[in-house]
XYZ file of C-alpha atoms in Angstrom:
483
model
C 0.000 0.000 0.000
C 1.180 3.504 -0.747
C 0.918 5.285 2.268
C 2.467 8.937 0.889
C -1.297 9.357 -0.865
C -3.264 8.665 2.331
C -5.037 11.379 3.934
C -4.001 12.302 7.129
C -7.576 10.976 8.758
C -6.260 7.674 7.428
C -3.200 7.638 8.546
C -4.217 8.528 12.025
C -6.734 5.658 12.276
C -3.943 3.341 10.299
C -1.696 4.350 13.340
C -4.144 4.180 16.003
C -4.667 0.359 14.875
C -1.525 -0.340 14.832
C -1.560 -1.317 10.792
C 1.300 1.319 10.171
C 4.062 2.865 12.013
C 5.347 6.537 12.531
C 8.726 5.353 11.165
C 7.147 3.595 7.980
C 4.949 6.524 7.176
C 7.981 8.391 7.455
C 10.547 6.382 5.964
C 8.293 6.154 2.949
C 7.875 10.013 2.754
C 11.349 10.440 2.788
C 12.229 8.061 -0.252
C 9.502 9.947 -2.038
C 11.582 12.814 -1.672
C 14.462 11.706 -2.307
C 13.287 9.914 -5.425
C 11.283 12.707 -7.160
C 12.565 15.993 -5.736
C 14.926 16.554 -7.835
C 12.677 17.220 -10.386
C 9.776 19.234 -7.774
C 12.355 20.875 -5.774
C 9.579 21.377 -3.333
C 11.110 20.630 -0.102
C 14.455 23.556 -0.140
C 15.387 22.358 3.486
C 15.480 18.739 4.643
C 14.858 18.092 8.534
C 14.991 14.378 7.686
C 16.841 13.088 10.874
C 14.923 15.097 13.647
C 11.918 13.591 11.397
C 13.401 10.017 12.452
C 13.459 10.956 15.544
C 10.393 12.288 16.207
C 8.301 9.322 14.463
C 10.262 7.132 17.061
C 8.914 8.799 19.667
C 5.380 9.318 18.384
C 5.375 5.367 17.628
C 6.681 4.683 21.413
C 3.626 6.720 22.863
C 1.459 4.647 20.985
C 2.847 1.527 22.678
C 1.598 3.475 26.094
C -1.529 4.279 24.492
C -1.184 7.775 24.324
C -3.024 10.100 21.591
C -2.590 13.391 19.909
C -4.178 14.681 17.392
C -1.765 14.479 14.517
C 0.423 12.101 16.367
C 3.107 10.262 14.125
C 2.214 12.108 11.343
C 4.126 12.860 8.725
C 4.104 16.743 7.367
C 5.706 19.871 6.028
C 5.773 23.221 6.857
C 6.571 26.903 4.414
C 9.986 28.234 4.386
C 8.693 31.261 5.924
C 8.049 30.348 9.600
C 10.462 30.057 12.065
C 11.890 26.338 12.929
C 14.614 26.624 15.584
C 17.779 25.359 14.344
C 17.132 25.648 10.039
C 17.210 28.470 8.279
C 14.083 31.033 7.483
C 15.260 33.456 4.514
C 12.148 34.128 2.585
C 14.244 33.743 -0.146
C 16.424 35.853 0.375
C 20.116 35.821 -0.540
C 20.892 38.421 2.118
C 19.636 36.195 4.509
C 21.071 33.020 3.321
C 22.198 32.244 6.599
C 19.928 33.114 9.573
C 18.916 30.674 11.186
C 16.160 31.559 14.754
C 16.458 30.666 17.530
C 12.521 29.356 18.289
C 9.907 27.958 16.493
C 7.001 30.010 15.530
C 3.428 29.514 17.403
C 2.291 27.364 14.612
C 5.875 25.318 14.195
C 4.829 24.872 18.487
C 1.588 23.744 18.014
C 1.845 21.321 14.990
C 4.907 19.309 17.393
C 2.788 19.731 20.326
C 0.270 17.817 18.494
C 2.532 14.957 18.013
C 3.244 15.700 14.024
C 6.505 14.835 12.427
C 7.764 17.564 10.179
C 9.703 16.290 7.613
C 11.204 19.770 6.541
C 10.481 23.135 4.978
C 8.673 23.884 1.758
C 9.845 26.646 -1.222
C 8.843 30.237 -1.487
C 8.990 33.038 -4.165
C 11.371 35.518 -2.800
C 10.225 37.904 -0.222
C 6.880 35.489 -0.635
C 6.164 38.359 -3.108
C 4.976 36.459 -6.062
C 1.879 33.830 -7.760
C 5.045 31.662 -8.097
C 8.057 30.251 -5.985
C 11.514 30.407 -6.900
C 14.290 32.563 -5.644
C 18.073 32.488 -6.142
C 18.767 30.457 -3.069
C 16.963 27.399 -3.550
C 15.349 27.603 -7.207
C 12.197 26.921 -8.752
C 9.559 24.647 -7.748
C 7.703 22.691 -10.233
C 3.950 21.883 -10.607
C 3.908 17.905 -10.522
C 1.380 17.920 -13.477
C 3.423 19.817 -15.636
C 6.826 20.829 -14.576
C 7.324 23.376 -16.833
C 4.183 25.330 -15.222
C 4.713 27.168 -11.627
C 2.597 25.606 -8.625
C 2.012 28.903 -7.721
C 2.702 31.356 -4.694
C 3.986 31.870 -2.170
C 2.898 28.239 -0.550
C 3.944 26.858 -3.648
C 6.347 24.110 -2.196
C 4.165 23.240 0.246
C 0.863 23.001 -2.424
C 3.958 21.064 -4.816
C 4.955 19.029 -1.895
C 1.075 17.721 -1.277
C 0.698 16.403 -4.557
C 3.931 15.109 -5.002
C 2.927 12.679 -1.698
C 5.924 14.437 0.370
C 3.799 14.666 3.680
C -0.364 14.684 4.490
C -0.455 18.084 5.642
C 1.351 21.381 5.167
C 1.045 25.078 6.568
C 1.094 27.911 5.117
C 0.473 31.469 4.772
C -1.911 33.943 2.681
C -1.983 37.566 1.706
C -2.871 37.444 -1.966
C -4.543 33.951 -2.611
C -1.191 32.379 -1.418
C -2.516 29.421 0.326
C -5.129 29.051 -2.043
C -3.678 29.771 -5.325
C -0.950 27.085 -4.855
C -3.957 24.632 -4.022
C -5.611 25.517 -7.041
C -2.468 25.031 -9.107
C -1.690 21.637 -7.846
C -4.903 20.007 -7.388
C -4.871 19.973 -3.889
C -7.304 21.470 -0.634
C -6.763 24.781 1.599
C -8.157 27.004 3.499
C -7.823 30.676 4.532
C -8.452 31.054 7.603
C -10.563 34.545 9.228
C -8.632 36.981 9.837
C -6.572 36.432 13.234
C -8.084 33.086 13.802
C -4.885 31.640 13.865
C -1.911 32.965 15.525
C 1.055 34.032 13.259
C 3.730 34.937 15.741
C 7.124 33.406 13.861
C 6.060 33.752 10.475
C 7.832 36.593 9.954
C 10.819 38.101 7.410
C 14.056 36.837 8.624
C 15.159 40.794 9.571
C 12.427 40.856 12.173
C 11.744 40.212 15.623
C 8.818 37.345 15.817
C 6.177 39.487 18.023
C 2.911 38.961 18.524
C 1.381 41.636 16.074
C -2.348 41.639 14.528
C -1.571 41.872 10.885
C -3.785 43.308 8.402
C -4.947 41.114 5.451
C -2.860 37.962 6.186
C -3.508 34.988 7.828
C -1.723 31.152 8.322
C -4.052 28.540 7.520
C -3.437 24.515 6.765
C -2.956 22.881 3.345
C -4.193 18.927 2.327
C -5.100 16.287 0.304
C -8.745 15.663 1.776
C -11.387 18.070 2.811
C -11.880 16.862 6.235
C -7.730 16.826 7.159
C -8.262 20.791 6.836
C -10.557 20.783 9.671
C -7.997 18.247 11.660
C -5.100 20.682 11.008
C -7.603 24.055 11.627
C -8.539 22.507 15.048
C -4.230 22.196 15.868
C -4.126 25.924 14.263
C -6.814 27.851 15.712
C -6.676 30.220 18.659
C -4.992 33.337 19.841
C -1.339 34.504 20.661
C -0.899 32.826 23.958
C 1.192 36.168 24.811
C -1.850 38.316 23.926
C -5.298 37.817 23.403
C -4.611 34.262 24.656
C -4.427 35.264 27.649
C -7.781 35.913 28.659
C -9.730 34.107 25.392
C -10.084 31.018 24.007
C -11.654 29.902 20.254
C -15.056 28.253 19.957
C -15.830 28.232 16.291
C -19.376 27.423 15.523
C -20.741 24.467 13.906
C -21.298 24.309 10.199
C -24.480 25.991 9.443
C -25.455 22.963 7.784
C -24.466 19.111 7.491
C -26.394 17.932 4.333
C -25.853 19.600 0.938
C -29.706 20.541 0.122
C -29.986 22.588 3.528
C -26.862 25.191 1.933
C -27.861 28.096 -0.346
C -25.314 29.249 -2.381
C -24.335 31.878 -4.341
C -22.313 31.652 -7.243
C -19.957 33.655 -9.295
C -18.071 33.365 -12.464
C -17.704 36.208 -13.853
C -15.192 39.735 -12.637
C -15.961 43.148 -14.215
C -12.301 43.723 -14.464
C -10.903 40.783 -15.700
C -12.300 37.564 -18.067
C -12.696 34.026 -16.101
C -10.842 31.574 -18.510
C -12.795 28.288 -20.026
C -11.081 25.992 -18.220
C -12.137 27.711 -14.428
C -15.614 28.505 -15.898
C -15.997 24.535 -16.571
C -14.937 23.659 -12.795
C -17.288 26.704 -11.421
C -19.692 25.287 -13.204
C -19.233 21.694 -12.073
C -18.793 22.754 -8.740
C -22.652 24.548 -9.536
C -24.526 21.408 -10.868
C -23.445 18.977 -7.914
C -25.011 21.833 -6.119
C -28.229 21.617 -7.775
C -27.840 18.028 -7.997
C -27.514 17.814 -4.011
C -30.911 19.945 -3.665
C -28.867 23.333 -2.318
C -30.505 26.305 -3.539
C -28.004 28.144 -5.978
C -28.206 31.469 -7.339
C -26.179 33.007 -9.638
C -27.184 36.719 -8.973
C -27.420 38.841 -5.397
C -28.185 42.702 -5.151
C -26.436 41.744 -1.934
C -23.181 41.539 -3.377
C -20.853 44.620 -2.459
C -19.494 45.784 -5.401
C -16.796 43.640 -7.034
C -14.759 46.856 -9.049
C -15.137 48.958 -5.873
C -13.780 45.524 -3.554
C -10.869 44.679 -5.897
C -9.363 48.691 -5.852
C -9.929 48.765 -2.445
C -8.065 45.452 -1.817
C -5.350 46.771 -3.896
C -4.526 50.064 -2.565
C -4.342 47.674 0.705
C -2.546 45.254 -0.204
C 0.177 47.639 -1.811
C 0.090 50.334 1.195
C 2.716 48.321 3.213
C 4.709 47.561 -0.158
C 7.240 50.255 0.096
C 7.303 51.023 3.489
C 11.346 50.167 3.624
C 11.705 51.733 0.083
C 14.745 54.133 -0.056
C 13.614 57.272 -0.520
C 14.305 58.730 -3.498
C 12.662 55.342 -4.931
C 9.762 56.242 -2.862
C 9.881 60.014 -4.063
C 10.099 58.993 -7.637
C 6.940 56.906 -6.673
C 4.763 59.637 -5.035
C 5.984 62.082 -8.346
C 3.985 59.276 -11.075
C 0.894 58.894 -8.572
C 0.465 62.773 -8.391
C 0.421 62.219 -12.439
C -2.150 59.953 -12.478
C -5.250 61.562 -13.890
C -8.191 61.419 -11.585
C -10.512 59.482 -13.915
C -8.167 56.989 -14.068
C -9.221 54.176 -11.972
C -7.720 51.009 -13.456
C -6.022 48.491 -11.090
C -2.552 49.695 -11.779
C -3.422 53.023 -10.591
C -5.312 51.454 -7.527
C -1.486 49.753 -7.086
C 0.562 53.523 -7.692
C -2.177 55.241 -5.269
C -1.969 52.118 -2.630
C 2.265 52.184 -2.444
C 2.285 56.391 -1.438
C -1.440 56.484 0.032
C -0.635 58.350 3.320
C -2.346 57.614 6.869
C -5.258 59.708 6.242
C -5.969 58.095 2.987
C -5.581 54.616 4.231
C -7.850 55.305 7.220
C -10.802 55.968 4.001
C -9.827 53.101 2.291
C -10.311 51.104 5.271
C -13.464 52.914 6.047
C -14.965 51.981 2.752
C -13.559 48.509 3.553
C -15.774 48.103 6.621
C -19.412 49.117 4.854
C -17.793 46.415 2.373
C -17.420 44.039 5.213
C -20.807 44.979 6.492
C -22.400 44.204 2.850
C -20.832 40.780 3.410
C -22.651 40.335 6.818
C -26.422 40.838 4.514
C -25.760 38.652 2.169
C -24.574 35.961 4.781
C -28.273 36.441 6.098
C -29.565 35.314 2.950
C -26.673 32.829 1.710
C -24.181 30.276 3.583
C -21.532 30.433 1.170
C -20.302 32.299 -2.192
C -18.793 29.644 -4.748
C -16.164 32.029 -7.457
C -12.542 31.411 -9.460
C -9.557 31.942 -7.537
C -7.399 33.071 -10.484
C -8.963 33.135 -13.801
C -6.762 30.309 -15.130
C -5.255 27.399 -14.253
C -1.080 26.757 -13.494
C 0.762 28.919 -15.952
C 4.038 28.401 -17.551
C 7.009 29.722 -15.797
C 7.423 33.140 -16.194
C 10.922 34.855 -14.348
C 10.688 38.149 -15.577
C 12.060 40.248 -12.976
C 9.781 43.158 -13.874
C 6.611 41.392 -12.261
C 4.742 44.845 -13.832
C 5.794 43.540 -17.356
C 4.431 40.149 -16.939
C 1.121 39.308 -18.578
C -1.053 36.543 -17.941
C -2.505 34.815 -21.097
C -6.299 34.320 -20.433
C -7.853 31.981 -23.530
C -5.311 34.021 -26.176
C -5.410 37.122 -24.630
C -2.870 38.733 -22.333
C -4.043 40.771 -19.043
C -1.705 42.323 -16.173
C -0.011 39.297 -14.379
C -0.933 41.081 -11.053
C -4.788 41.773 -11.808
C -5.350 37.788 -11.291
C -5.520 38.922 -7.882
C -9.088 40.098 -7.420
C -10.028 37.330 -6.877
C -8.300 35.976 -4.114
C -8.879 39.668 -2.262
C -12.683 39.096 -2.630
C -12.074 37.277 0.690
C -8.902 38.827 2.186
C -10.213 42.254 1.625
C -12.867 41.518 4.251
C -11.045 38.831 6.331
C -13.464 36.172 5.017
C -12.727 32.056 5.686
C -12.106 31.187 1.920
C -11.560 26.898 1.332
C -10.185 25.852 -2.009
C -11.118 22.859 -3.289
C -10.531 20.955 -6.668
C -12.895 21.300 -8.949
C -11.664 18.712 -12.277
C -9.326 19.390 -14.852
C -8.003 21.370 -17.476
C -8.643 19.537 -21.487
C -4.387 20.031 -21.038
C -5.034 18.206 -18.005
C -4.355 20.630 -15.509
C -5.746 21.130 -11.814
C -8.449 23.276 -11.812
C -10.075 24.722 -8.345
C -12.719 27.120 -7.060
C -13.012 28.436 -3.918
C -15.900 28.718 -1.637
C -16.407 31.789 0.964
C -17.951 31.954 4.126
C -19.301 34.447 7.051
C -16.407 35.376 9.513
C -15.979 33.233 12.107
C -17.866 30.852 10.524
C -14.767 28.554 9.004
C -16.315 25.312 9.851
C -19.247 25.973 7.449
C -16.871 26.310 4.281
C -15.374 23.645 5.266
C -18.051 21.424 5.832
C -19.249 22.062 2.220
C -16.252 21.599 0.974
C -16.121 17.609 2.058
C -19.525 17.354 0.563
C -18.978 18.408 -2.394
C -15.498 16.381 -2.170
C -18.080 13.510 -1.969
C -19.964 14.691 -5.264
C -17.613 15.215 -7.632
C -14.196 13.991 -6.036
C -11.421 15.538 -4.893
C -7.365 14.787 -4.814
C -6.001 12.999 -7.338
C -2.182 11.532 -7.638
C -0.474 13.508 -10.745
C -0.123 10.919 -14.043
């Protein structure tokens, strides 16, 4: 039996019955590696004999009969988060060689849950990028097509997944970076809401790891099955035990629903600003009729919906106002100079992206004030819907593109070419707001490709997503092992 392809539900109940050991499940994720990364390069930093260790230990408390929840298994974790003792660069060069000296919260909580981590997974460089490869530790391949990214910036770990290196992964998103990857590579994640999970330690290697509330990103858990994201979401969850941890703990509420004809859903296809290729069309679209098929009540239109223009500038001008904060500045000057030349009619996405990198306090404090009757739109339709089915980039895994001018890239959507960095609106449909987004596969490409959706929920309400996302794992399928 080929363990590396097992979810991590299985391998838990394999372990608890003794059919398996920590040190086979390991052993055999470790020749996987070693036989077919070369070619993935998804795994930059090996941890392979701490990994031995650890599954020795894990397999000795089972002889005691002692449980955790992800005891003895086998899994990987993003280059970005602190491990104690291996290096965090973020890609890059400069900090080739730092190493910290603890792990971050989540790095804590996955070994205090009895998890083996086999190593650390590839990242685009500064984790700025819909693809991963930097100059330390190169690119990373999609396994259905190696000359096609698996996407950014939890790319490795997304690469990783497929490639059977591991049942679980963590990673990180800002941008669609948890869930892009997913989509890419066939396999399941989830963004979590907004400070669900504590990110203490996944931080750039030039700065302290303190407990600070970011805005926009979150850490959330990557898989192979549906229900494993709820298994690695329950390890994830709760506050900074150095702040809000210390008076509150996390309750998340029940799915909203448990059988697929009690969901309504609302769903989406179609951006005003950018086309949705064929190929993520088809998988909306199948994703739709098991819907239907399963008795939920779909709709395709809401006068609910907050604007989808107004939510992708806003995003934008967000998600670029911390870009350039360490920008020299006479690069920052010469920045501020072609925003004040921007004409005001112009209100395309790159000039939502020139406005967002010199936007000053005051400005940001309207942006974010538009952002809240936004996030307040969200809370109406939520009354009337339990989820929002939509793309996550309008195509599926494109070919490798290092141009280091990531304003000059285009993205080729059914013949025609788009800016590479609009694909993003997306993805900041849900991190605009701080909304739970799970991706989930959805089919494949006629090339063959991966192809996933994601599905959106209320805040705070993860476990609802989630929940729909195994049933509809049980309607049309999910994972599949790369031919």
């Amino acid at each position: 039996m080929d363990w590396n392809f097992r979810s991590a539900g299985e391998l838990a109940a394999a372990l608890r019955a003794g059919e398996v050991s920590s040190v086979e499940l390991t052993e055999a994720a470790i020749a996987a590696i070693e036989r077919d990364e070369g070619v993935i390069n998804a795994i930059c930093v090996s941890d392979f004999d701490r990994a031995r260790a650890a599954a020795r230990h894990a397999d000795q408390e089972f002889r005691r009969g002692e449980d955790r929840p992800l005891l003895g298994i086998p899994v990987t974790v993003k280059e970005s988060y602190n491990m104690a003792g291996m290096p965090t660069t973020w890609g890059m060069p400069e900090f080739r060689d730092f190493v910290p000296a603890e792990d971050a919260v989540q790095v804590s909580r996955l070994k205090a849950a009895g998890a083996v981590v086999l190593g650390k997974t590839n990242v685009p460089l500064g984790l700025q990028d819909i693809q991963s490869f930097n100059d330390i530790y190169g690119t990373t391949n999609n396994p259905w097509d190696h000359g096609r990214t698996s996407g950014g910036s939890s790319g490795g770990s997304a690469a990783a997944l497929a490639s059977g290196f591991g049942a679980l992964s963590i990673g990180s998103d800002l941008a669609g970076s948890l869930r892009t990857p997913a989509h890419f590579c066939g396999v399941y994640a989830h963004k979590p809401t907004l400070g669900l999970a504590a990110n203490r330690g996944m931080v750039p290697p030039s700065e302290p790891a303190l407990p600070v509330e970011l805005d926009l990103a979150v850490v959330g858990p990557m898989a192979r099955a549906a229900r494993d994201l709820t298994l690695l979401l329950d390890v994830m969850a709760g506050p900074d035990p150095l702040t809000f941890g210390v008076a509150h703990h996390v309750t998340l509420p029940p799915a909203r629903h448990e059988r697929l004809r009690d969901f309504r859903v609302l769903v989406l296809d179609e951006h005003p600003l950018i086309p949705t290729g064929s190929a993520v069309r088809a998988g909306v679209n199948r994703v739709a009729d098991a819907l239907v098929d399963g008795g939920a009540r779909v709709e395709r239109h809401s006068p609910l919906l907050p604007d989808l223009t107004e939510a992708a500038t806003l995003y934008t001008q967000l998600l670029f106002s911390g870009s350039v904060a360490r920008f020299p500045v006479e690069a920052y000057e010469q920045l501020r100079t072609r925003a004040a030349g921007l004409s005001a009619h112009d209100r395309s996405l790159d000039a939502a992206r020139l406005r967002g990198m010199v936007c000053s306090h005051r400005d940001w404090i309207e942006v974010n004030n538009r952002r809240e009757l936004h996030r307040h739109g969200w809370r109406q339709l939520f009354g009337e819907f339990d989820a929002v089915v939509c793309p996550i980039t309008p195509t599926p895994a494109f070919p490798h593109d290092h141009n280091p001018d990531l304003l000059e890239r285009r993205l080729d959507i059914d013949g025609v070419e788009y800016a590479y960095f609009d694909q993003l609106v997306w993805a900041g449909l849900a991190t605009m707001c701080g909304l739970p987004a799970t991706a989930i596969p959805a089919g494949r490409s006629s090339e063959g490709l991966p192809v996933g959706v994601q599905l959106i929920g209320p805040l705070f309400e993860d476990r609802t997503t989630l929940r729909l996302a195994e049933l509809l794992e049980q309607r049309i399928g999910g994972f599949q092992a790369p031919e």
